[in-house]
Short mmCIF file of C-alpha atoms in Angstrom, two decimals:
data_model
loop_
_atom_site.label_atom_id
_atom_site.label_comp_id
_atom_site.label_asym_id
_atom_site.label_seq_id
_atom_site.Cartn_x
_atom_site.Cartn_y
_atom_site.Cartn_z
CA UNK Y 1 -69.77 -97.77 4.71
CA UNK Y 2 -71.98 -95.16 4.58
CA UNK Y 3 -72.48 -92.57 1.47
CA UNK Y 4 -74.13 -90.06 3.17
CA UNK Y 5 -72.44 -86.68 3.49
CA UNK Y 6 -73.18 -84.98 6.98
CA UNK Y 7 -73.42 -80.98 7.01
CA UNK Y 8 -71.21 -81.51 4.25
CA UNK Y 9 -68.17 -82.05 7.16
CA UNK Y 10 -67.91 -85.81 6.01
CA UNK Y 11 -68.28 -88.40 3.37
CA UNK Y 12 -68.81 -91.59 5.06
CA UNK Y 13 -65.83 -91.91 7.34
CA UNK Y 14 -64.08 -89.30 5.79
CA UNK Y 15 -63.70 -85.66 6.96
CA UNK Y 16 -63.88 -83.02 4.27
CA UNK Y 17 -60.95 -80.19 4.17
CA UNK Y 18 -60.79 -78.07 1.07
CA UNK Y 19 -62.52 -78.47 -2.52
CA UNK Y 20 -59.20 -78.62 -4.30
CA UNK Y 21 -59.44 -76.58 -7.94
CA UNK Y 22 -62.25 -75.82 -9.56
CA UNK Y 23 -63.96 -78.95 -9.62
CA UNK Y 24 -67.07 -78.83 -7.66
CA UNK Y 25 -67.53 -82.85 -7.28
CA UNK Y 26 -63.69 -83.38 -5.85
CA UNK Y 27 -62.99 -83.09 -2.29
CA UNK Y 28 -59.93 -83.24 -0.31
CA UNK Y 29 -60.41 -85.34 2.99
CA UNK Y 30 -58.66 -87.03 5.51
CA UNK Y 31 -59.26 -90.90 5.94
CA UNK Y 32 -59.67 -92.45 9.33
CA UNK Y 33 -56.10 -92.90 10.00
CA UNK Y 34 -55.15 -89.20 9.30
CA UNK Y 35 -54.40 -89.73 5.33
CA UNK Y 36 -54.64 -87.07 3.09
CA UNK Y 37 -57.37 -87.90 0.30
CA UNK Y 38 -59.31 -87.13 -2.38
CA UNK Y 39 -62.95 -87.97 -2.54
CA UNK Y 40 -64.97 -87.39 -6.03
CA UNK Y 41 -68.23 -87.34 -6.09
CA UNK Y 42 -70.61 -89.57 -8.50
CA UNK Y 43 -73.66 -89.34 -10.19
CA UNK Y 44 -76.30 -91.40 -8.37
CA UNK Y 45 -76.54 -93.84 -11.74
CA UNK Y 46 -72.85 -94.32 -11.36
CA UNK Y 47 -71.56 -97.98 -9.87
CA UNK Y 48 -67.96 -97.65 -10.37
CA UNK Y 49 -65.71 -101.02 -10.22
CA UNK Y 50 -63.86 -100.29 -7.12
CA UNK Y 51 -61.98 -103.48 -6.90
CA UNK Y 52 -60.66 -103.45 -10.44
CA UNK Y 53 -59.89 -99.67 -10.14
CA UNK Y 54 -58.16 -100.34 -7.25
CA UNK Y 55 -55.88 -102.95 -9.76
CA UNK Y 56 -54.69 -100.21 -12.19
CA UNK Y 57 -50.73 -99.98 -11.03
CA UNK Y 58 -49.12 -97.45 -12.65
CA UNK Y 59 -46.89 -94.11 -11.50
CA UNK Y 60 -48.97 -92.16 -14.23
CA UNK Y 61 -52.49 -92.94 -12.80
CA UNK Y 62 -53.60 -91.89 -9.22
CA UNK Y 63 -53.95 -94.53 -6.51
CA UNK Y 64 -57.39 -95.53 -5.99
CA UNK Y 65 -57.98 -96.16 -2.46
CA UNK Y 66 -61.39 -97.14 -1.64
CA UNK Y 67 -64.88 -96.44 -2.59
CA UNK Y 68 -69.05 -96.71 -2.07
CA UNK Y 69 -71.17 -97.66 -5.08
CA UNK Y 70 -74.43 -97.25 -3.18
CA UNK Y 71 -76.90 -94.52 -3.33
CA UNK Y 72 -74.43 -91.66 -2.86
CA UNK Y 73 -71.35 -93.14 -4.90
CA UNK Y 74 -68.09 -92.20 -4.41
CA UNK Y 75 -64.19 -92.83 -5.14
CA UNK Y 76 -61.38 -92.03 -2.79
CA UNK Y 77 -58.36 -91.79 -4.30
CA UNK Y 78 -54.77 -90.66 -3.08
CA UNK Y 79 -54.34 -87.23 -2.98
CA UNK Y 80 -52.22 -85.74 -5.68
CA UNK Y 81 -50.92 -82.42 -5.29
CA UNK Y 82 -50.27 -81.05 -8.18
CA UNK Y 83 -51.60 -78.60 -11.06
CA UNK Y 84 -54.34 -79.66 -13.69
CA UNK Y 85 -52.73 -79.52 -17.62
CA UNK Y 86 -54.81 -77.10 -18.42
CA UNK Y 87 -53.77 -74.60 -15.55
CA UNK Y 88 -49.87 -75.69 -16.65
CA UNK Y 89 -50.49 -74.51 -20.31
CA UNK Y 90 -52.69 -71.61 -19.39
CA UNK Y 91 -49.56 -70.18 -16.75
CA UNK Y 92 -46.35 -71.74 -18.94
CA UNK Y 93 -47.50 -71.74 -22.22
CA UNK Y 94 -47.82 -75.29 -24.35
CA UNK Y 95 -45.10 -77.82 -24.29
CA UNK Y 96 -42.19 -78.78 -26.29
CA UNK Y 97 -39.34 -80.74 -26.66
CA UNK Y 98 -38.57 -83.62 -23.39
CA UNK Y 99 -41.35 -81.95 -21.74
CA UNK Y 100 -44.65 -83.05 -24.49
CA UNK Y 101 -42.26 -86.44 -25.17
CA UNK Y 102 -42.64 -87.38 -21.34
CA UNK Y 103 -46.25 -85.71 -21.75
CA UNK Y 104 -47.27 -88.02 -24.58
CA UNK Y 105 -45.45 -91.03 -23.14
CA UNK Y 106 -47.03 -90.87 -19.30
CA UNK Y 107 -50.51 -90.51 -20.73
CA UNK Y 108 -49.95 -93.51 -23.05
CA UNK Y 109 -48.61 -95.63 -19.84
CA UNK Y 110 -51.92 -94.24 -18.07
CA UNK Y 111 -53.95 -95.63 -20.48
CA UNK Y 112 -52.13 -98.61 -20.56
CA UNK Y 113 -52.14 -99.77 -17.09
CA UNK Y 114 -56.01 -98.84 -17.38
CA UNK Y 115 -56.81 -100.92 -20.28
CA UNK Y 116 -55.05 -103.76 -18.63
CA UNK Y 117 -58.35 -104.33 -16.38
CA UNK Y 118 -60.77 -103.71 -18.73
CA UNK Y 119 -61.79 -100.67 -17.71
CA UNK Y 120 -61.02 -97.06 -19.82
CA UNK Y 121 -61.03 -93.47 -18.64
CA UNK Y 122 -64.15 -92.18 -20.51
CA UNK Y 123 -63.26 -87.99 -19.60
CA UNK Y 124 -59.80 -87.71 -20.70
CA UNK Y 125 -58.41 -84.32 -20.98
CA UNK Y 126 -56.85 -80.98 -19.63
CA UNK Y 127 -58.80 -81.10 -16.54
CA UNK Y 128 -58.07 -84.67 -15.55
CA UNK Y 129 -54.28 -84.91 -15.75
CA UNK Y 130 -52.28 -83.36 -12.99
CA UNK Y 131 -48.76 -82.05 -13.52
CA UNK Y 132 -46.31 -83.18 -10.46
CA UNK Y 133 -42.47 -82.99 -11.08
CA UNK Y 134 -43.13 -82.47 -14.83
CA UNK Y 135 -44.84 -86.10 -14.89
CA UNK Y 136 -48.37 -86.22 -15.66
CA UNK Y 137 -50.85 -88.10 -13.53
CA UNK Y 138 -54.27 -89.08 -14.32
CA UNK Y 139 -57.34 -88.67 -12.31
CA UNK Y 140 -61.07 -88.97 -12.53
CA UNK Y 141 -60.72 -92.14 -14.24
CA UNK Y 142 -62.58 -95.45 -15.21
CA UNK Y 143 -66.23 -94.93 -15.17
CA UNK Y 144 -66.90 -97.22 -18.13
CA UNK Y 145 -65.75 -100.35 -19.37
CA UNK Y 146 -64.20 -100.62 -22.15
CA UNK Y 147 -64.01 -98.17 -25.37
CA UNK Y 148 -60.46 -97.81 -25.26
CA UNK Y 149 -60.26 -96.72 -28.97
CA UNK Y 150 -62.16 -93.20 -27.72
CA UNK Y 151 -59.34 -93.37 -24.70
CA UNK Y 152 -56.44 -93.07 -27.63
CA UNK Y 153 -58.53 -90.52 -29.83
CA UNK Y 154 -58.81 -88.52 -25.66
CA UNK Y 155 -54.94 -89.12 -25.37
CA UNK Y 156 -54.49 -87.37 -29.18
CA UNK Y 157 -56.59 -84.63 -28.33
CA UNK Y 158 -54.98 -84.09 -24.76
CA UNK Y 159 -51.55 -84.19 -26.04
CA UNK Y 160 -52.26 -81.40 -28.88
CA UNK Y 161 -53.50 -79.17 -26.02
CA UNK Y 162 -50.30 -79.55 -24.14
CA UNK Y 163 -48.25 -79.11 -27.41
CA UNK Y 164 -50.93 -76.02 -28.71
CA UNK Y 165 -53.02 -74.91 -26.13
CA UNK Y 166 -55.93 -75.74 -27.73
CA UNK Y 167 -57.94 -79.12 -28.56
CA UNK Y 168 -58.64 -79.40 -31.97
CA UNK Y 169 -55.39 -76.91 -33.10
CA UNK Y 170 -54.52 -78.20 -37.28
CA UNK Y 171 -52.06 -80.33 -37.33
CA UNK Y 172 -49.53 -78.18 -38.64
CA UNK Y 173 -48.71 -76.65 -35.77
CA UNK Y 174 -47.69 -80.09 -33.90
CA UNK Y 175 -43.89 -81.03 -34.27
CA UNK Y 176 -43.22 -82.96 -36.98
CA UNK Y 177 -42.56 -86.63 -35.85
CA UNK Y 178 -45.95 -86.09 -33.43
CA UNK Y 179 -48.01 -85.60 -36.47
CA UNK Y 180 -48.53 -89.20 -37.75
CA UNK Y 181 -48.90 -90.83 -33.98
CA UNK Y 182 -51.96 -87.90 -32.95
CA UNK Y 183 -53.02 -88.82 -36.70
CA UNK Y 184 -53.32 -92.24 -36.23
CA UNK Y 185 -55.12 -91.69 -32.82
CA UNK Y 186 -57.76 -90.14 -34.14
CA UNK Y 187 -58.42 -92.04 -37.28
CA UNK Y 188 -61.80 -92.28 -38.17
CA UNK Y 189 -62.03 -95.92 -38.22
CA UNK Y 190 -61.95 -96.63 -33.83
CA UNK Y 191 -60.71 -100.17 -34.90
CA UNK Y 192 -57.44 -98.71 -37.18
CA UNK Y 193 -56.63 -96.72 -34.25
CA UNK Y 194 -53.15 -98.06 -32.28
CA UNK Y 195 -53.97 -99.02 -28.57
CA UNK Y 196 -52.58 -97.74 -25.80
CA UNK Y 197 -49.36 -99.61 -24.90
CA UNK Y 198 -48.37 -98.60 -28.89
CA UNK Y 199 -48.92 -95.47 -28.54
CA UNK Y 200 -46.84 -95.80 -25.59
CA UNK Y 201 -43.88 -97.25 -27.58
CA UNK Y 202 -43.58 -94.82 -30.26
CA UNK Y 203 -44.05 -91.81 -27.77
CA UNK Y 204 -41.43 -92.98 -25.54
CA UNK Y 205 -38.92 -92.52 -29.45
CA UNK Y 206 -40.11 -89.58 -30.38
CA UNK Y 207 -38.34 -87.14 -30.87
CA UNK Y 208 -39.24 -83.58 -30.66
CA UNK Y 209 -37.61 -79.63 -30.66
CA UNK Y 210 -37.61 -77.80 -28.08
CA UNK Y 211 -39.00 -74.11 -28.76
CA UNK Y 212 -36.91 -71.07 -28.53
CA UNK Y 213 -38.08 -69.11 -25.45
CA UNK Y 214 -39.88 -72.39 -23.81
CA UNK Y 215 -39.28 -73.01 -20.47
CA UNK Y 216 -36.61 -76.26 -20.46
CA UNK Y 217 -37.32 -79.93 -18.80
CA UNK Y 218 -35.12 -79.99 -15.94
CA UNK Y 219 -34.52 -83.27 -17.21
CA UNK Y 220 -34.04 -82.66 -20.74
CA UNK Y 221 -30.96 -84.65 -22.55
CA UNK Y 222 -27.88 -82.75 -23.50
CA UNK Y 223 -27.65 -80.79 -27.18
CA UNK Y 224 -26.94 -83.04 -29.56
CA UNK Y 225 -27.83 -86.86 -28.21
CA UNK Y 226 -29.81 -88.33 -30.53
CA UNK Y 227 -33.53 -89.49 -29.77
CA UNK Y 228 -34.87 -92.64 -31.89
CA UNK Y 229 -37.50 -91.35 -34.65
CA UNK Y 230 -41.01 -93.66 -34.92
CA UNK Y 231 -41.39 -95.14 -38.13
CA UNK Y 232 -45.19 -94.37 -38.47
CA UNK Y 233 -46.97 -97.06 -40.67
CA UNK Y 234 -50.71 -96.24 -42.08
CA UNK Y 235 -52.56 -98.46 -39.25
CA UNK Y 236 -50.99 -96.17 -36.57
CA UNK Y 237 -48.12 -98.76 -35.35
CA UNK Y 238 -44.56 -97.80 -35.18
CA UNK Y 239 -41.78 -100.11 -36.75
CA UNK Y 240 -39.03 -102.08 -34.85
CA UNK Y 241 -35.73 -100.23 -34.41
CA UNK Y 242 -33.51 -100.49 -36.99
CA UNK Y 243 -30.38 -101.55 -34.62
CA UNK Y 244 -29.99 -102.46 -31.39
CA UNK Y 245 -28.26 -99.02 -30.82
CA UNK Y 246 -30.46 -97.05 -31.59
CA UNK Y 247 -32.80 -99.07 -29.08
CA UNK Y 248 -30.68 -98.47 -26.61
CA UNK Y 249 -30.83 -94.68 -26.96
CA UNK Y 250 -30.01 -92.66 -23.81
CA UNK Y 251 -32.62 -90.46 -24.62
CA UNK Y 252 -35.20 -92.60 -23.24
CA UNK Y 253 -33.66 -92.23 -19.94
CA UNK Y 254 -35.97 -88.44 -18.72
CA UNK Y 255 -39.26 -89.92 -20.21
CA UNK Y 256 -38.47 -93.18 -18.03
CA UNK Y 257 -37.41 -91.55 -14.58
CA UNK Y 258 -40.60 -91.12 -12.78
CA UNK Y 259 -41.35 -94.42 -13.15
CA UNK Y 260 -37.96 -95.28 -12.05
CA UNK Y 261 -38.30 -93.46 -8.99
CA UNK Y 262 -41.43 -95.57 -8.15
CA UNK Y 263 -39.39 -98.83 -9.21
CA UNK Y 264 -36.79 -98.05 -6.66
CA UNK Y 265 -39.74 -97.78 -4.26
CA UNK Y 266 -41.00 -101.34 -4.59
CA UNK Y 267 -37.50 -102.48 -4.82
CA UNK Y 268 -37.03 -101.23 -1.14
CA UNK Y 269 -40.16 -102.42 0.17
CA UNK Y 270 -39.94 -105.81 -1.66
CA UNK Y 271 -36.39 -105.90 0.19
CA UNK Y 272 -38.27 -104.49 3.93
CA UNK Y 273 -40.82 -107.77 3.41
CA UNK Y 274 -38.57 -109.85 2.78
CA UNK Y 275 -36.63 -109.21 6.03
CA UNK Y 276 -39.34 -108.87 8.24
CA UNK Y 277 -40.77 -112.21 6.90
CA UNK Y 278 -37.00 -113.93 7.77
CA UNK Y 279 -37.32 -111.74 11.31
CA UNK Y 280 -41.00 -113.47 11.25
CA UNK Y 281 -40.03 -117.13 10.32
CA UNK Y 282 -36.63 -117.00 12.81
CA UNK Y 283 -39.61 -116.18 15.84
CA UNK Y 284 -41.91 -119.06 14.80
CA UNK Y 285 -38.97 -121.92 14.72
CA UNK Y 286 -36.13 -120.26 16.02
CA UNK Y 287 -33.32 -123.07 15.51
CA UNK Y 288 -34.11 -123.75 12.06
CA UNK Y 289 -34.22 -120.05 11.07
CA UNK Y 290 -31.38 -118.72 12.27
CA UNK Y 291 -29.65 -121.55 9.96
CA UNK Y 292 -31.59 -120.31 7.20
CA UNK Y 293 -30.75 -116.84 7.50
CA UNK Y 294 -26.82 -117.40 7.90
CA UNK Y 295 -27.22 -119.52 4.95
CA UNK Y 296 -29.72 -116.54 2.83
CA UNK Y 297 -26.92 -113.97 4.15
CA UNK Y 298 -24.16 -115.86 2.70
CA UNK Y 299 -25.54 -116.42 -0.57
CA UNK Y 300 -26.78 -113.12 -1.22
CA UNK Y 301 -22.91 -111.63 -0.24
CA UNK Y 302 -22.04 -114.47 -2.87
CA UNK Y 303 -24.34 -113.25 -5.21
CA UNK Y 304 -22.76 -109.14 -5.09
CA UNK Y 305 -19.18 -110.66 -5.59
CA UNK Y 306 -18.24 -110.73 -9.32
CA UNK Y 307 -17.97 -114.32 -10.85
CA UNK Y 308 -14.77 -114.25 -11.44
CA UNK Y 309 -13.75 -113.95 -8.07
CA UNK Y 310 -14.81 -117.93 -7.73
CA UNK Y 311 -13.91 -120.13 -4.29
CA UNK Y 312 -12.19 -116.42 -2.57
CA UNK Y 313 -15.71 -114.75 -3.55
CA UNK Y 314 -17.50 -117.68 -1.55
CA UNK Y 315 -15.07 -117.50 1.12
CA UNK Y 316 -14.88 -114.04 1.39
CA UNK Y 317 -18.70 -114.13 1.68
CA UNK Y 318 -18.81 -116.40 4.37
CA UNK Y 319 -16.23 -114.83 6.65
CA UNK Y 320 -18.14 -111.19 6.16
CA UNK Y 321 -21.23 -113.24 7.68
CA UNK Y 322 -19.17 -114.73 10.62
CA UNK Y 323 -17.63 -111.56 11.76
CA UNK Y 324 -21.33 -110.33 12.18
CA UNK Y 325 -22.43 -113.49 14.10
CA UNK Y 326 -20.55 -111.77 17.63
CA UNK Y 327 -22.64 -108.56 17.00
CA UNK Y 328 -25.93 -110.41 16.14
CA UNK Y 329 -25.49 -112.66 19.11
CA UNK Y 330 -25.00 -109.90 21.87
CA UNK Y 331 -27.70 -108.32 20.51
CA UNK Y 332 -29.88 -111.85 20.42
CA UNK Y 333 -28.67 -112.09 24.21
CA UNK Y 334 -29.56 -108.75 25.16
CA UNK Y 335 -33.31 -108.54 24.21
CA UNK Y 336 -34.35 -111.70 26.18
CA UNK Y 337 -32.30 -110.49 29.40
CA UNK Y 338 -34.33 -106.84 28.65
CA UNK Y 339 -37.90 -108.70 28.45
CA UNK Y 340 -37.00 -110.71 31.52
CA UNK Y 341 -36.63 -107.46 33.07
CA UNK Y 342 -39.61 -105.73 32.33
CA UNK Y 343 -41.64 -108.93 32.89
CA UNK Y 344 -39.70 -108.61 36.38
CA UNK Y 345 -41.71 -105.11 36.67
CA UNK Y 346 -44.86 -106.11 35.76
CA UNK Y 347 -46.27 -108.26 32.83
CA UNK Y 348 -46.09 -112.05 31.99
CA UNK Y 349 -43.76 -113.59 29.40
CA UNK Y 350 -42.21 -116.92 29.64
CA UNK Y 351 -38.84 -117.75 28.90
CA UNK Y 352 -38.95 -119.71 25.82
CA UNK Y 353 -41.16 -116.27 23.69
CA UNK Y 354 -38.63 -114.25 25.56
CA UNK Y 355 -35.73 -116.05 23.56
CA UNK Y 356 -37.73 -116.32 20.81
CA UNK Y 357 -37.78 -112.56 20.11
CA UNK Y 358 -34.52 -112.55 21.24
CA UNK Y 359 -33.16 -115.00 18.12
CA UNK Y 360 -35.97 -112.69 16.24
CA UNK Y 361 -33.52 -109.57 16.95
CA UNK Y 362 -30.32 -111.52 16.41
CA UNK Y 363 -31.90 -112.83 12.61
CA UNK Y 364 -32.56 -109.03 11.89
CA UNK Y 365 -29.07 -107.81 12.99
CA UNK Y 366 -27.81 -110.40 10.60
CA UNK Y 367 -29.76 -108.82 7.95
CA UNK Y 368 -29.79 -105.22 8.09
CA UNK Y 369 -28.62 -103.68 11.56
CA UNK Y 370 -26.20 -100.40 11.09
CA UNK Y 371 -23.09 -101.48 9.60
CA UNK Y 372 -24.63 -104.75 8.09
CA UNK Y 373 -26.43 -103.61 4.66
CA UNK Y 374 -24.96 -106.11 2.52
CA UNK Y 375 -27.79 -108.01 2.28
CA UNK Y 376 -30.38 -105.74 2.16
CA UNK Y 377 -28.67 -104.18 -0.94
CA UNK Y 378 -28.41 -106.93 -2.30
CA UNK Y 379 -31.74 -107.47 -1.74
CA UNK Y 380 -33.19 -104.04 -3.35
CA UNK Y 381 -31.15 -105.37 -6.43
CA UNK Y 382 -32.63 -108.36 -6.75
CA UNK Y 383 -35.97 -107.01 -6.28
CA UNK Y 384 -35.45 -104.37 -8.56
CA UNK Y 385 -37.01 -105.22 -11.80
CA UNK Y 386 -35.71 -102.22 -13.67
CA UNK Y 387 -34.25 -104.90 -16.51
CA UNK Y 388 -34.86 -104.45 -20.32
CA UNK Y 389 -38.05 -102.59 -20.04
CA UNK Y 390 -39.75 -105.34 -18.27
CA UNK Y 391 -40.34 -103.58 -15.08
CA UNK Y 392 -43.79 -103.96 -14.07
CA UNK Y 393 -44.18 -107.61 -15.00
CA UNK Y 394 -41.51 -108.15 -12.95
CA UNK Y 395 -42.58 -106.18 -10.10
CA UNK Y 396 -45.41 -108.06 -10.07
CA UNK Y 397 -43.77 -111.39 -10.15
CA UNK Y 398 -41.48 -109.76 -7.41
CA UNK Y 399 -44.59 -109.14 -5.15
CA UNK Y 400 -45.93 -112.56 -5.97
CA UNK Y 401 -43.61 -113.90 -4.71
CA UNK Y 402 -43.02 -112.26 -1.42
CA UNK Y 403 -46.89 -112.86 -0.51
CA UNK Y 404 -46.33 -116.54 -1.86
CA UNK Y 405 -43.27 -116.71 0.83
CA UNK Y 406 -45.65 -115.31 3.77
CA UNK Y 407 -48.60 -117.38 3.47
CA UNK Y 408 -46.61 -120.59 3.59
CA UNK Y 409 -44.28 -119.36 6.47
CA UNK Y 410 -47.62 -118.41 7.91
CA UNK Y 411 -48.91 -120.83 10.61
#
């Protein structure tokens, strides 16, 4: 891939549409295939780690799509439209209340999921967090390796600009329970300094006012639920909860649902892989497929029945999947008998692919044809891994296993 930019209309294999914002190294493009992108710019002694940007996961940090370390380097990244933090402020005035929490909490996560590689930010601030939906999302990032200690002292500085509208604004004028988690950020000593995924903790309990006049979270929690407060110790970490209710505050629920949104995502495409791989397998060996899908069908209607409802949950399962067997095999009938036809026309297909797909069809009306969802629901549940705050470890053991599943079905 080339780096070269051609009468400025493209950037390798991308063509150039707008300069979004201010920033005169950030391009908006579209990819080869139509994609809206954004393509920043480098400085020619810049060789950023495209493969391990591309690993930073996270609904807080921008999608990093590709990239050219050569003598023009460059990163393209999804494009994000929203509003830089600084523009936000400038327009709405600083934060408070849900809004800084969730502000605090998605940098944190940012800076998490980036730290996870081994790479940092290096230019956190106002101009490289965009506001979309109230949820922050960080650009522009991971240009250096390591130094994640001047990441968290970045995230305290960032945080009192959306609480202040300024950088370095005294610490008086930050909400009470953010003092001692910004303090602890930017300790002196980088090594007393909490990391990221702690700062992320105690964010995501913090609880702070919301100021008369200030333009309300739309998803702020009702007057007068309580949110947990972070029991700041001198090294910058936050104590355990003192009770497993107060853990289980619903106040956690606003700073949480952005990421939720994306969890529900990968639940339904973890679900859409898994039934095109059955679809895929039923193809290959037809006979043996179909067998396993009435059987996968079955246990997954098993497995949405409560447990009390024993041997009738079983057999109500299994008679659900029968009375779609008729409507699966019409359909498994029909798409053979419509290939024969067209192959009639023009075209060659033998018999035996031609029932093949046809079984194919059948296997997918069994799963998730109109009227037949049970499974895929079922499905989207299991693959959801929205469960006690381990979601993206178990997303990722989710999508482990579905590519484990297609590369030994593979042939």
């Amino acid at each position: 891939m080339s780096g070269e930019t051609s009468r400025r209309a493209h950037i390798g294999p991308y063509r150039l549409l707008s300069r979004p914002g201010g920033s005169g190294g950030v391009h908006r493009a579209a990819g080869p295939d139509g994609r809206d992108v954004a393509i920043r710019l480098l400085p020619a002694e810049a060789v950023p780690d495209v493969r391990r940007m591309r690993e930073v996961l996270s609904p807080y940090v921008v999608d990093v799509l590709d990239g050219e370390p050569g003598p023009r380097p460059y990163v393209v990244s999804r494009f994000v439209p929203g509003r830089p933090l600084a523009e936000a402020v400038a327009e709405r005035g600083p934060m408070s209340g849900d809004a800084l929490r969730r502000m605090a909490f998605g940098l944190a996560k940012a800076l998490a999921a980036i730290h996870r590689t081994g790479l940092a930010h290096g230019d956190l601030g106002p101009g490289t967090v965009l506001v979309v939906d109230d949820a922050p999302v960080v650009v522009d990032f991971a240009l250096t390796e390591g130094a994640g200690a001047e990441d968290v002292r970045a995230w305290a500085e960032t945080v009192t600009f959306a609480a202040t509208g300024r950088l370095d604004a005294p610490a008086d004028e930050l909400p009470g329970d953010l003092r001692p988690l910004v303090a602890a950020a930017l300790h002196a000593d980088p090594d007393a300094r909490p990391d990221a995924a702690e700062l992320a903790e105690a964010a995501s309990r913090l609880d702070l006012p919301a100021v008369p006049g200030a333009r309300p979270s739309p998803e702020a929690p009702a007057a007068g639920r309580p949110l947990l407060e972070p029991a700041a110790r001198p090294d910058g970490s936050t104590a355990a909860p003192s009770s497993p209710e107060r853990a289980a505050r619903p106040g956690g629920a606003p700073a949480e649902a952005h990421e939720m949104r994306v969890v529900r995502g990968w639940a339904r495409l973890l679900a859409a892989m898994a039934v095109v791989l059955g679809v895929g397998v039923v193809i290959m060996v037809p006979v043996v497929g179909l067998v396993l899908t009435l059987g996968a069908v079955t246990l997954l209607r098993v497995a949405g029945t409560p447990v009390e409802s024993g041997a009738r949950g079983w057999a109500r399962a299994f008679g659900r999947t029968l009375v779609t067997v008729p409507y699966a095999a019409v359909v498994a009938v029909a798409v053979p008998l419509g290939l024969a036809a067209a192959s009639a026309v023009g075209g060659k297909l033998d018999s035996l692919t031609a029932c093949a797909f046809g079984a194919g069809a059948g296997a997918a009306v069994l799963w998730a044809a109109p009227g037949v969802s049970a499974p895929r629901r079922q499905l989207e549940r299991i693959s959801c891994p929205w469960r006690g705050g381990r979601g993206p470890s178990r997303r990722r053991s989710s999508g482990s296993a579905c590519c484990a599943c297609s590369r030994a079905s593979a042939p």
